[in-house]
mmCIF file with all atom_site columns, C-alpha atoms in Angstrom:
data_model
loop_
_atom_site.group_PDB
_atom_site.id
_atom_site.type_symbol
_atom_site.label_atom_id
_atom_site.label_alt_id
_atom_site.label_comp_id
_atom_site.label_asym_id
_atom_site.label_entity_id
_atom_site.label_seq_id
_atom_site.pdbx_PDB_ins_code
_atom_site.Cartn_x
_atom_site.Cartn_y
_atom_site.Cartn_z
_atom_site.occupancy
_atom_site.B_iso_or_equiv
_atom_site.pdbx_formal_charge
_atom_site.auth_seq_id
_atom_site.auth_comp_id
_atom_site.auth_asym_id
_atom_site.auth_atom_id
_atom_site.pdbx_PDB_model_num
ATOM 1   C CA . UNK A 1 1   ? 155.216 147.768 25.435  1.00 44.00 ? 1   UNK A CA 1
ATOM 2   C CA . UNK A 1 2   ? 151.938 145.914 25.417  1.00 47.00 ? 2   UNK A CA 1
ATOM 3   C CA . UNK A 1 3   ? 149.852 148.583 23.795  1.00 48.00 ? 3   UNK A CA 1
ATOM 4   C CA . UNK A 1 4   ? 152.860 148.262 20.810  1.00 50.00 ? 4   UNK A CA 1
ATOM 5   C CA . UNK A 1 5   ? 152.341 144.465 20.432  1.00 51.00 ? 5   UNK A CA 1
ATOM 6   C CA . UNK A 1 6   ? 149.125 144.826 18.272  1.00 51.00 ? 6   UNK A CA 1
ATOM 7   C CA . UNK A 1 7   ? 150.675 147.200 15.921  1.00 49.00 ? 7   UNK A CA 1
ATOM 8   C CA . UNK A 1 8   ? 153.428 145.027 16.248  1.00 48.00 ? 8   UNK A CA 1
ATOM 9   C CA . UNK A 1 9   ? 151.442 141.701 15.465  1.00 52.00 ? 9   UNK A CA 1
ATOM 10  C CA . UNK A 1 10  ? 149.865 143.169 12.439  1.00 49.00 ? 10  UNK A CA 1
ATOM 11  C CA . UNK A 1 11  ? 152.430 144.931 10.542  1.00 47.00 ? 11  UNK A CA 1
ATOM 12  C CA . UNK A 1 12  ? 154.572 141.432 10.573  1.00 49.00 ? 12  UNK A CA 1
ATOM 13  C CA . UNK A 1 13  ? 151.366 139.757 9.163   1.00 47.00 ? 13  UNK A CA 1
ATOM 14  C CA . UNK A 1 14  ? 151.268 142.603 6.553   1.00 46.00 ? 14  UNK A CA 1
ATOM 15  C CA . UNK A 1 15  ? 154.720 142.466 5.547   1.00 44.00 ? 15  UNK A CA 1
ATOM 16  C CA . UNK A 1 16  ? 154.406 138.721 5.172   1.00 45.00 ? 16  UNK A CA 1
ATOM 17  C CA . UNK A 1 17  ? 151.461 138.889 2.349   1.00 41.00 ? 17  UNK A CA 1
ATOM 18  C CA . UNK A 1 18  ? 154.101 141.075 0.191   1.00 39.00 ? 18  UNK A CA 1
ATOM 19  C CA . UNK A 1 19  ? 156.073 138.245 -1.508  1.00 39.00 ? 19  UNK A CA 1
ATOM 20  C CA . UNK A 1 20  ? 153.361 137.098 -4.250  1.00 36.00 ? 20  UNK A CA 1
ATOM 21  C CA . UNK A 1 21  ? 154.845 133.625 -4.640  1.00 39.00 ? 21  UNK A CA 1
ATOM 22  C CA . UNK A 1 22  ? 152.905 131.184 -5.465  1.00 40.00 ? 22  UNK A CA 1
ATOM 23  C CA . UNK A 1 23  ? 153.263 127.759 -6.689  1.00 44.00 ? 23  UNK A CA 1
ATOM 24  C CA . UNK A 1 24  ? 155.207 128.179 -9.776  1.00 41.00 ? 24  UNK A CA 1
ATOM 25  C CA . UNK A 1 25  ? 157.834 129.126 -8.001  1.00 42.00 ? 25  UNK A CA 1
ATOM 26  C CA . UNK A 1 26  ? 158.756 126.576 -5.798  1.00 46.00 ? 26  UNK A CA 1
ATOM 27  C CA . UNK A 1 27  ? 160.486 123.900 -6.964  1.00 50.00 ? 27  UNK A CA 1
ATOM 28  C CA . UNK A 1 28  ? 160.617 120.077 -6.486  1.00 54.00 ? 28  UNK A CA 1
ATOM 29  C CA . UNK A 1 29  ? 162.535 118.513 -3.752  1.00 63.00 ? 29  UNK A CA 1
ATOM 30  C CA . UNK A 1 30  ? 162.659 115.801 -1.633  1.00 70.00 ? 30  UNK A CA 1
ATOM 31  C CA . UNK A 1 31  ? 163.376 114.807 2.403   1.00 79.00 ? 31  UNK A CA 1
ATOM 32  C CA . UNK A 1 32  ? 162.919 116.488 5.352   1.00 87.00 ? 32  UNK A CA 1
ATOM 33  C CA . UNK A 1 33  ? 164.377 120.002 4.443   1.00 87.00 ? 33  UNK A CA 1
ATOM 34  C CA . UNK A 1 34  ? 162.530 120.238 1.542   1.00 84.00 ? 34  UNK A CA 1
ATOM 35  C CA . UNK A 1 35  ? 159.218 119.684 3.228   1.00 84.00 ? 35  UNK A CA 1
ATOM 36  C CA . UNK A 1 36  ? 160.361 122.126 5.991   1.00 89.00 ? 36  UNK A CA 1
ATOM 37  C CA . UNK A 1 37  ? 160.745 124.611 4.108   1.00 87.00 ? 37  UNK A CA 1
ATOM 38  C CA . UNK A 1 38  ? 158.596 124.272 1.772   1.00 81.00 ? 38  UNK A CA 1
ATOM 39  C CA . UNK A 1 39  ? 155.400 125.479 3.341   1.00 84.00 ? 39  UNK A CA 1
ATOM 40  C CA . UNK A 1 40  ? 158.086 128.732 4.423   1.00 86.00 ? 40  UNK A CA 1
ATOM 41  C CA . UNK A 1 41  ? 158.443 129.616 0.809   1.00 85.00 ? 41  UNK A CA 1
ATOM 42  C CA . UNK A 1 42  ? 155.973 130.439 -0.502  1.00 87.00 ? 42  UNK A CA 1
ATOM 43  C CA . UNK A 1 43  ? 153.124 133.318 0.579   1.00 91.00 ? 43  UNK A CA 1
ATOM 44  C CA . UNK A 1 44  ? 150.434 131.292 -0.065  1.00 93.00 ? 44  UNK A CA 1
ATOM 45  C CA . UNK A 1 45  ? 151.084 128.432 1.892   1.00 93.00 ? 45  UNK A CA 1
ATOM 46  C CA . UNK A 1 46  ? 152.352 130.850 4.629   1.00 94.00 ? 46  UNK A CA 1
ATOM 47  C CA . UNK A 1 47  ? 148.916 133.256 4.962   1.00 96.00 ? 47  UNK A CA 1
ATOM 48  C CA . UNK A 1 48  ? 146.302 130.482 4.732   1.00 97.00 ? 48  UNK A CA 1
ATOM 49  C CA . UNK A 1 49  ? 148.259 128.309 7.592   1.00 96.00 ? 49  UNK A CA 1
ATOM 50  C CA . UNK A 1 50  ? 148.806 131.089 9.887   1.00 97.00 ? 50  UNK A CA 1
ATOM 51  C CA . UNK A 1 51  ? 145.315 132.389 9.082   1.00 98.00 ? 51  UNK A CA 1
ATOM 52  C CA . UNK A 1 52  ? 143.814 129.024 10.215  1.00 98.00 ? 52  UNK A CA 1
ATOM 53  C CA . UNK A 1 53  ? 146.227 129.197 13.311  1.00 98.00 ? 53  UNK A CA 1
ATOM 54  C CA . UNK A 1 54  ? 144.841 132.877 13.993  1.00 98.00 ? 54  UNK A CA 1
ATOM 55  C CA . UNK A 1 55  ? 141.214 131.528 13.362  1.00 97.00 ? 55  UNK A CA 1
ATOM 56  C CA . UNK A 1 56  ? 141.403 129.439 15.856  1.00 97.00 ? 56  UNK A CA 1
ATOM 57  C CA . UNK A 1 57  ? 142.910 131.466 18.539  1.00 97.00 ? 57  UNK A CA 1
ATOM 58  C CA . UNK A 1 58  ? 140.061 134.074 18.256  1.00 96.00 ? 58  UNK A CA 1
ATOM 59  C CA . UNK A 1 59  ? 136.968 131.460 17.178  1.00 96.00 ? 59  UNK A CA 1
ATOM 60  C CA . UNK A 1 60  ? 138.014 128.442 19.307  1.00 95.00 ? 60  UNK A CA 1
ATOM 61  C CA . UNK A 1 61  ? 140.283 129.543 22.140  1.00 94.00 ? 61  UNK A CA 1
ATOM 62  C CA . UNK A 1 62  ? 138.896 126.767 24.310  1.00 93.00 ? 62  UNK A CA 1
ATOM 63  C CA . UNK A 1 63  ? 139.404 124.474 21.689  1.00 95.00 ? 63  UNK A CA 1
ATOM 64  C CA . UNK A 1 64  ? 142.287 125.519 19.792  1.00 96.00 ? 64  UNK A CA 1
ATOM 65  C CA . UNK A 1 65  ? 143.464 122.139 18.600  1.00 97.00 ? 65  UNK A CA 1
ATOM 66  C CA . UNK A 1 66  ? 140.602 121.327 16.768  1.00 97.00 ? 66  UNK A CA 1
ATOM 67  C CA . UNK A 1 67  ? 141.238 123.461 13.127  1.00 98.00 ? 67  UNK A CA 1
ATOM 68  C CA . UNK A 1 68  ? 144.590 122.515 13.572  1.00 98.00 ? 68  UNK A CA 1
ATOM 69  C CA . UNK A 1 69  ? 144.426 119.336 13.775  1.00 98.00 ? 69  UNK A CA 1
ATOM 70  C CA . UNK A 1 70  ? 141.389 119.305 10.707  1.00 98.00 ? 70  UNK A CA 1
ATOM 71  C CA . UNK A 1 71  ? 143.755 121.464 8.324   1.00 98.00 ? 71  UNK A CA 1
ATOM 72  C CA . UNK A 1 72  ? 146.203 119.099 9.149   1.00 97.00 ? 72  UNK A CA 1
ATOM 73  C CA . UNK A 1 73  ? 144.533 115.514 8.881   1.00 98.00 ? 73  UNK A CA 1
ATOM 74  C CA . UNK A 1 74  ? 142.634 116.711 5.561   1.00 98.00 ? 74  UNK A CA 1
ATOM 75  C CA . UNK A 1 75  ? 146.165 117.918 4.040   1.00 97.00 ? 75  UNK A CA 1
ATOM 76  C CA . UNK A 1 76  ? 148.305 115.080 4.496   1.00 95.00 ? 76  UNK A CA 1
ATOM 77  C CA . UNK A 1 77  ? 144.624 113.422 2.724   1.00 96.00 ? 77  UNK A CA 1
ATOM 78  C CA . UNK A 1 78  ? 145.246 115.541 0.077   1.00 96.00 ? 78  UNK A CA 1
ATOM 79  C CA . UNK A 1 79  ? 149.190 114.576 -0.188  1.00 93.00 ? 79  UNK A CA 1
ATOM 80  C CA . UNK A 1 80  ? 148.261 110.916 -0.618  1.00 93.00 ? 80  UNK A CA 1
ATOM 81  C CA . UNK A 1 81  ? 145.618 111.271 -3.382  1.00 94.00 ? 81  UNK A CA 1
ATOM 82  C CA . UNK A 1 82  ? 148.552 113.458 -5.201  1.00 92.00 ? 82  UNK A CA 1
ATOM 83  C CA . UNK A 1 83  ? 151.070 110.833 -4.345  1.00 90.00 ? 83  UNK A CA 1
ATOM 84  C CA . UNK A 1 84  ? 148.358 108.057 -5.608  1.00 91.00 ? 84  UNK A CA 1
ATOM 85  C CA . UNK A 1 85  ? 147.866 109.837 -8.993  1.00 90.00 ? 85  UNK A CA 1
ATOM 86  C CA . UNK A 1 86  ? 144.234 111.383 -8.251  1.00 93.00 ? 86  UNK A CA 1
ATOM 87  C CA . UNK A 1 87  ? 144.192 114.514 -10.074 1.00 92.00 ? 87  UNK A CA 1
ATOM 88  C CA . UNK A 1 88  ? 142.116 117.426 -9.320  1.00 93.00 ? 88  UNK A CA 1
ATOM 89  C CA . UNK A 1 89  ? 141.533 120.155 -11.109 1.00 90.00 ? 89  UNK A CA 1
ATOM 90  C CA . UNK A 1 90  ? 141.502 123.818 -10.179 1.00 92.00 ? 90  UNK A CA 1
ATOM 91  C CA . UNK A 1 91  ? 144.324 123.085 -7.275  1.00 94.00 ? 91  UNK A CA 1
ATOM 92  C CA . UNK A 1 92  ? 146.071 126.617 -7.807  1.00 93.00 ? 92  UNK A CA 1
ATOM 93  C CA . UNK A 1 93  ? 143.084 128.578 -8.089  1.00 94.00 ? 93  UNK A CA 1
ATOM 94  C CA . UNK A 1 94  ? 141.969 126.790 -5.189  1.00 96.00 ? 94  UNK A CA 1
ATOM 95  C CA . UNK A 1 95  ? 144.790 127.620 -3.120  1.00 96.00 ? 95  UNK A CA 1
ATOM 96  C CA . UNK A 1 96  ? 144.793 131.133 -3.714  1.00 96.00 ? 96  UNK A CA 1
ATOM 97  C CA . UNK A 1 97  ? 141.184 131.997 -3.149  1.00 97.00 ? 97  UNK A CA 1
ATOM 98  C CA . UNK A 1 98  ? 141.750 130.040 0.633   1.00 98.00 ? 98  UNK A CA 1
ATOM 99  C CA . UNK A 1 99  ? 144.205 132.399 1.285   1.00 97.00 ? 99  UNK A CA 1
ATOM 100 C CA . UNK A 1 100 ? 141.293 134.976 0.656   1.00 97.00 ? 100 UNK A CA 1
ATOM 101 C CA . UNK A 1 101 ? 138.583 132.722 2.177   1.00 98.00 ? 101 UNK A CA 1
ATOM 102 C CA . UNK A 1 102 ? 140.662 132.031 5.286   1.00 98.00 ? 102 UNK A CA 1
ATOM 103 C CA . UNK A 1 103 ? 141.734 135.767 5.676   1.00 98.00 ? 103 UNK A CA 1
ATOM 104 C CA . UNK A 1 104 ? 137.853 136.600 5.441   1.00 97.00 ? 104 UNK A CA 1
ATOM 105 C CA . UNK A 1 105 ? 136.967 133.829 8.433   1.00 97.00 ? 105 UNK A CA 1
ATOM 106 C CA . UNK A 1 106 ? 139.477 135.288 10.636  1.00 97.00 ? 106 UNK A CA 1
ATOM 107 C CA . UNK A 1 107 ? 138.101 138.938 9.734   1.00 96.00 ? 107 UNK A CA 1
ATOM 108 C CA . UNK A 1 108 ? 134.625 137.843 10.577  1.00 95.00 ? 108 UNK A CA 1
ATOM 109 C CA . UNK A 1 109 ? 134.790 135.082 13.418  1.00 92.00 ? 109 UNK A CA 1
ATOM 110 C CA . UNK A 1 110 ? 133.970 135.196 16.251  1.00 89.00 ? 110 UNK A CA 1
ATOM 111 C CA . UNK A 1 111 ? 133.221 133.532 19.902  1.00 85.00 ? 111 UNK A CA 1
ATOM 112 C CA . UNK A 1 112 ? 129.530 133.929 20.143  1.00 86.00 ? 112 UNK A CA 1
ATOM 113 C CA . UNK A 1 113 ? 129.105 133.041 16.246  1.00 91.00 ? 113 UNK A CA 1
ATOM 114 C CA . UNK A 1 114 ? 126.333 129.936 16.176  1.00 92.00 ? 114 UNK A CA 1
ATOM 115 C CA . UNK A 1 115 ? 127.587 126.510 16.064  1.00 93.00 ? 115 UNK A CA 1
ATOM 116 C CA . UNK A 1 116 ? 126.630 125.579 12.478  1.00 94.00 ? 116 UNK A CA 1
ATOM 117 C CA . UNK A 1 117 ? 128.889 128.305 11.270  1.00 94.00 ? 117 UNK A CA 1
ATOM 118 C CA . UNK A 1 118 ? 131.443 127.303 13.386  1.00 95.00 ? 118 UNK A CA 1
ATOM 119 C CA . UNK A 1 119 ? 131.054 123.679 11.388  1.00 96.00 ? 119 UNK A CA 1
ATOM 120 C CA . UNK A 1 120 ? 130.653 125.242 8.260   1.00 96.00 ? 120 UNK A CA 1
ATOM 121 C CA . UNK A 1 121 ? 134.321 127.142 8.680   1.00 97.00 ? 121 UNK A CA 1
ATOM 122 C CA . UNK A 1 122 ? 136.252 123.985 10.007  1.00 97.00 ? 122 UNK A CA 1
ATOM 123 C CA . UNK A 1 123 ? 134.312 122.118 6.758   1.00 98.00 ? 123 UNK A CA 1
ATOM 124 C CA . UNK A 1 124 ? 135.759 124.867 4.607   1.00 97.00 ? 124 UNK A CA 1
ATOM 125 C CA . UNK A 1 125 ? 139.301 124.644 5.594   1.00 98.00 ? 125 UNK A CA 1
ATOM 126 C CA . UNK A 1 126 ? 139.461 120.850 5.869   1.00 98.00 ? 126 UNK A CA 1
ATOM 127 C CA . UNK A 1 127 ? 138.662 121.321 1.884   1.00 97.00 ? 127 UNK A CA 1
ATOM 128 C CA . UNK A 1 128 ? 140.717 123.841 1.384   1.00 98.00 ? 128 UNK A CA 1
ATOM 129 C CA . UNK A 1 129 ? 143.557 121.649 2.796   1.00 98.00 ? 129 UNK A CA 1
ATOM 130 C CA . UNK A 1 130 ? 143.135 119.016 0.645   1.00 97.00 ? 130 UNK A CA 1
ATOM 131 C CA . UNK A 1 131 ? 144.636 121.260 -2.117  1.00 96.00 ? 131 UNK A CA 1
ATOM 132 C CA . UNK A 1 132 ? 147.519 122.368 -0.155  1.00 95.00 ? 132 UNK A CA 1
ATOM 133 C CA . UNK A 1 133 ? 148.267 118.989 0.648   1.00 94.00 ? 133 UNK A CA 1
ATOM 134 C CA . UNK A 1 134 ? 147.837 118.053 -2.920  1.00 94.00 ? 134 UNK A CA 1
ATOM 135 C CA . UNK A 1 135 ? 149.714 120.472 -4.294  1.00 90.00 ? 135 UNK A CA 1
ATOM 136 C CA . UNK A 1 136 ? 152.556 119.603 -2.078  1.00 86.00 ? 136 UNK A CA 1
ATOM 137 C CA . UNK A 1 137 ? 152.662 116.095 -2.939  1.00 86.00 ? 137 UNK A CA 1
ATOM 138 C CA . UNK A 1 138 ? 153.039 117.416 -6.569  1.00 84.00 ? 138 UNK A CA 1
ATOM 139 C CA . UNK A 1 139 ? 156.351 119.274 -5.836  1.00 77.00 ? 139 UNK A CA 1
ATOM 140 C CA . UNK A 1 140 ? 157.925 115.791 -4.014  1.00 75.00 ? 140 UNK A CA 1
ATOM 141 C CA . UNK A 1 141 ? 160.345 113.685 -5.448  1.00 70.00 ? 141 UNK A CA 1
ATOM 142 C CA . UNK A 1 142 ? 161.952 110.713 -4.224  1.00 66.00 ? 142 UNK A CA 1
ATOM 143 C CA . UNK A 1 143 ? 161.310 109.119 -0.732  1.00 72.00 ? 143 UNK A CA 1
ATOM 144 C CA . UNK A 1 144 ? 157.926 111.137 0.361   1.00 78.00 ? 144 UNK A CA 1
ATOM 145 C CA . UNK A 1 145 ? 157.865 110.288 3.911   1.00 84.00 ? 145 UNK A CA 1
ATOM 146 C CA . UNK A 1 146 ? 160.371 112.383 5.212   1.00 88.00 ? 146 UNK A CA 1
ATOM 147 C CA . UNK A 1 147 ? 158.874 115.340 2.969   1.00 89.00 ? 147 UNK A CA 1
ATOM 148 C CA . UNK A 1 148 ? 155.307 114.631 4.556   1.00 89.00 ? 148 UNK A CA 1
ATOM 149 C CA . UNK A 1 149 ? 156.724 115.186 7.329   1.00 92.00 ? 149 UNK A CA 1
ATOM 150 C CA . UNK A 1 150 ? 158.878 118.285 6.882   1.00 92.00 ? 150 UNK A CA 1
ATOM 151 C CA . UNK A 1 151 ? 155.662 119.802 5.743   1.00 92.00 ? 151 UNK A CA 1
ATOM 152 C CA . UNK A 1 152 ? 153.476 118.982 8.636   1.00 94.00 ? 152 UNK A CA 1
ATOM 153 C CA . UNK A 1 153 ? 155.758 120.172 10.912  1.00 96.00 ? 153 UNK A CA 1
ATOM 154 C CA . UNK A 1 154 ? 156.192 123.262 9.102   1.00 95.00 ? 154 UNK A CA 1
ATOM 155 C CA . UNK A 1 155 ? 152.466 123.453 9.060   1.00 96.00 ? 155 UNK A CA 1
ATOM 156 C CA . UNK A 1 156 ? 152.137 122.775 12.602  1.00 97.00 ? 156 UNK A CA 1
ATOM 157 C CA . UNK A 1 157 ? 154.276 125.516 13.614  1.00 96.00 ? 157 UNK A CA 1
ATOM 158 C CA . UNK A 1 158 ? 152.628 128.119 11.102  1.00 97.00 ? 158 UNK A CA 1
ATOM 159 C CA . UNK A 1 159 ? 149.434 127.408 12.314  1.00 98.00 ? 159 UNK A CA 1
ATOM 160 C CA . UNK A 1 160 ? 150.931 127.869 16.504  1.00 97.00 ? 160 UNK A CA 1
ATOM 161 C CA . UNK A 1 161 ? 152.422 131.021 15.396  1.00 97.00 ? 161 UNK A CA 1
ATOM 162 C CA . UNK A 1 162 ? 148.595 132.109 14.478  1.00 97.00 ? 162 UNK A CA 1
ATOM 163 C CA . UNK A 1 163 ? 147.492 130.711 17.709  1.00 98.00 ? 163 UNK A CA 1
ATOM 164 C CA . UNK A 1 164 ? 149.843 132.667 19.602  1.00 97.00 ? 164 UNK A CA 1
ATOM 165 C CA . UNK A 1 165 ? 149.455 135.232 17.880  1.00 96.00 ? 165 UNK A CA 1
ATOM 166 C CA . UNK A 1 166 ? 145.607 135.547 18.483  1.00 96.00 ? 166 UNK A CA 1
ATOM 167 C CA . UNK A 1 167 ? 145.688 134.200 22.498  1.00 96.00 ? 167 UNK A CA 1
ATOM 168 C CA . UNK A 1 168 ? 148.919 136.599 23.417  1.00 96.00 ? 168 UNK A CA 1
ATOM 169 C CA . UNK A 1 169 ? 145.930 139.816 22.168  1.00 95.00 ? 169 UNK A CA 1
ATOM 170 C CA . UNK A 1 170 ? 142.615 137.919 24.119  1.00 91.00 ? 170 UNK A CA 1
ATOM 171 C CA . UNK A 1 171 ? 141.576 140.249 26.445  1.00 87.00 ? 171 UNK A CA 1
ATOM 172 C CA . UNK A 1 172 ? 143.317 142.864 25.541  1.00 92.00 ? 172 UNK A CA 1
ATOM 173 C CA . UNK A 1 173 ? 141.223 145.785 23.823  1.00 90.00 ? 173 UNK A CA 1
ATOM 174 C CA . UNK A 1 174 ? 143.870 145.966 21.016  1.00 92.00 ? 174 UNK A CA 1
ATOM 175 C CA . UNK A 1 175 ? 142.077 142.314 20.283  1.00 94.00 ? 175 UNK A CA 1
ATOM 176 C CA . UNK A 1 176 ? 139.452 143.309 17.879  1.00 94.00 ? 176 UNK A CA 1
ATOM 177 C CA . UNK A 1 177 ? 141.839 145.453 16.087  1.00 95.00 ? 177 UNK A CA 1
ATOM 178 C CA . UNK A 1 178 ? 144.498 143.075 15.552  1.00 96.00 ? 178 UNK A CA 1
ATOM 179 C CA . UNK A 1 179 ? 141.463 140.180 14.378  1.00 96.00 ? 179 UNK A CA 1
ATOM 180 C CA . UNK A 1 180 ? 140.588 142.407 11.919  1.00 96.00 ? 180 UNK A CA 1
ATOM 181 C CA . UNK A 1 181 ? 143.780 143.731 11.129  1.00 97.00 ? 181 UNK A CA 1
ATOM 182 C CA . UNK A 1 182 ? 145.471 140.563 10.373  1.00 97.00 ? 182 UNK A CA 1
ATOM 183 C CA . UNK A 1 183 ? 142.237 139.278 8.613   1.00 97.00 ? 183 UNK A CA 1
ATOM 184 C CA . UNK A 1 184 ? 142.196 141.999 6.345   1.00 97.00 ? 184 UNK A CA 1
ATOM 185 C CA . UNK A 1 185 ? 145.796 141.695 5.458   1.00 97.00 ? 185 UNK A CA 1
ATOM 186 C CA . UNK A 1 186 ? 145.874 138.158 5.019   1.00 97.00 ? 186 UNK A CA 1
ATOM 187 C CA . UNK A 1 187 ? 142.518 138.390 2.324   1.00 97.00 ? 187 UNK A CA 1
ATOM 188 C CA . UNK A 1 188 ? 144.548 141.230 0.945   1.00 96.00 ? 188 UNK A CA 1
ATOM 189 C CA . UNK A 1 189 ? 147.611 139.263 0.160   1.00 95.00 ? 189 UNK A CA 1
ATOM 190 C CA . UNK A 1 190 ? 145.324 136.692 -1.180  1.00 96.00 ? 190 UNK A CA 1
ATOM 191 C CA . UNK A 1 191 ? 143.819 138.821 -3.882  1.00 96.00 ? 191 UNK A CA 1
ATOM 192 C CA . UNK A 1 192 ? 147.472 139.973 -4.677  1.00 95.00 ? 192 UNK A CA 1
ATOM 193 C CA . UNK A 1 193 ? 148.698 136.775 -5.061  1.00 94.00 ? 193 UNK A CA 1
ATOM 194 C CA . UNK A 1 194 ? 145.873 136.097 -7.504  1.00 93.00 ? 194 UNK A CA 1
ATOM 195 C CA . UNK A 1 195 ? 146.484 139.444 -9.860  1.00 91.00 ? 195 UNK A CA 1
ATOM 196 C CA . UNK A 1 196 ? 150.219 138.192 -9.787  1.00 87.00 ? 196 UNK A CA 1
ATOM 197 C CA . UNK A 1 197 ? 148.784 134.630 -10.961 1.00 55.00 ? 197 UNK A CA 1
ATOM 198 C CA . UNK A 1 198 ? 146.510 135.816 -14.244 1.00 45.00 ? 198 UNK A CA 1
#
């Protein structure tokens, strides 16, 4: 049964980049269902938080709070420049290519990578979550609070779902193979989401 779970593990994470839905198709809602499930419903919020979750479950196992807790802090950040009428530009784009960017991190991290990288990948997703939170804030209407908080929870639990994902294979020597499995997979679904989005 345990030599299955890796095969297991990574053909869930593959059938998961198949949906190609990105922003356009969600659509606006408010309270705490609609932020729920509104990280849930679309692939590209669904790869890059699990990605981060899986990044830090091979990178950071000692640690595994820390991205987390940065992808977290930086996208509710993001929600409340949205909510106070900062635009930025490029937010779709943006999103898309972290679903690549993130699914290239977890291909390529690593425990005995040097420090400065390490910093250098938590830097890149806290900016990539600024646009996830941003564009979420977008797709709220009426009372936000309850939606910011559907959506972190959702978040949370995307990104423990990665973490799990990566500790229940540590040690195992189906561990490499599933890193670079589901890294692979999730960078894959990011370019498809980006053909589907020209």
């Amino acid at each position: 049964m345990r030599s299955s779970l890796p095969l297991l593990l990574a053909t869930t994470l593959m059938t998961l980049s198949l949906p190609a839905m990105a922003h356009p198709g969600h659509e606006h809602g408010s309270g705490l269902v609609a932020g729920l499930l509104h990280p849930l419903t679309g692939a590209d919020h669904l790869l890059a938080m699990i990605a981060v979750g899986l990044w830090a479950g091979f990178v950071m196992p000692q640690r595994v709070l820390i991205a987390p807790l940065t992808f977290m802090t930086a996208m509710a950040g993001g929600a409340l420049l949205g909510w106070a009428g900062v635009s930025m530009a490029l937010v779709e784009p943006g999103i898309l290519l972290s679903v690549v960017v993130f699914g290239l991190l977890t291909l390529t991290g690593g425990q005995r990578q040097s420090a400065g990288v390490t910093l250098a990948s938590l830097a890149c997703i806290g900016v990539f979550a600024v646009l996830h939170g941003h564009a979420h804030a977008t797709e709220a209407s009426g009372h936000v609070g309850p939606y910011l908080m559907g959506f972190m929870l959702a978040t949370a639990a995307l990104h423990g779902i990665g973490v799990l994902i990566a500790l229940a294979v540590a040690g195992s020597r189906g561990r490499r193979w599933v890193q670079r499995t589901s890294g692979v997979a999730i960078a894959a679904g990011g370019v498809l989401l980006m053909a589907g989005a020209v």
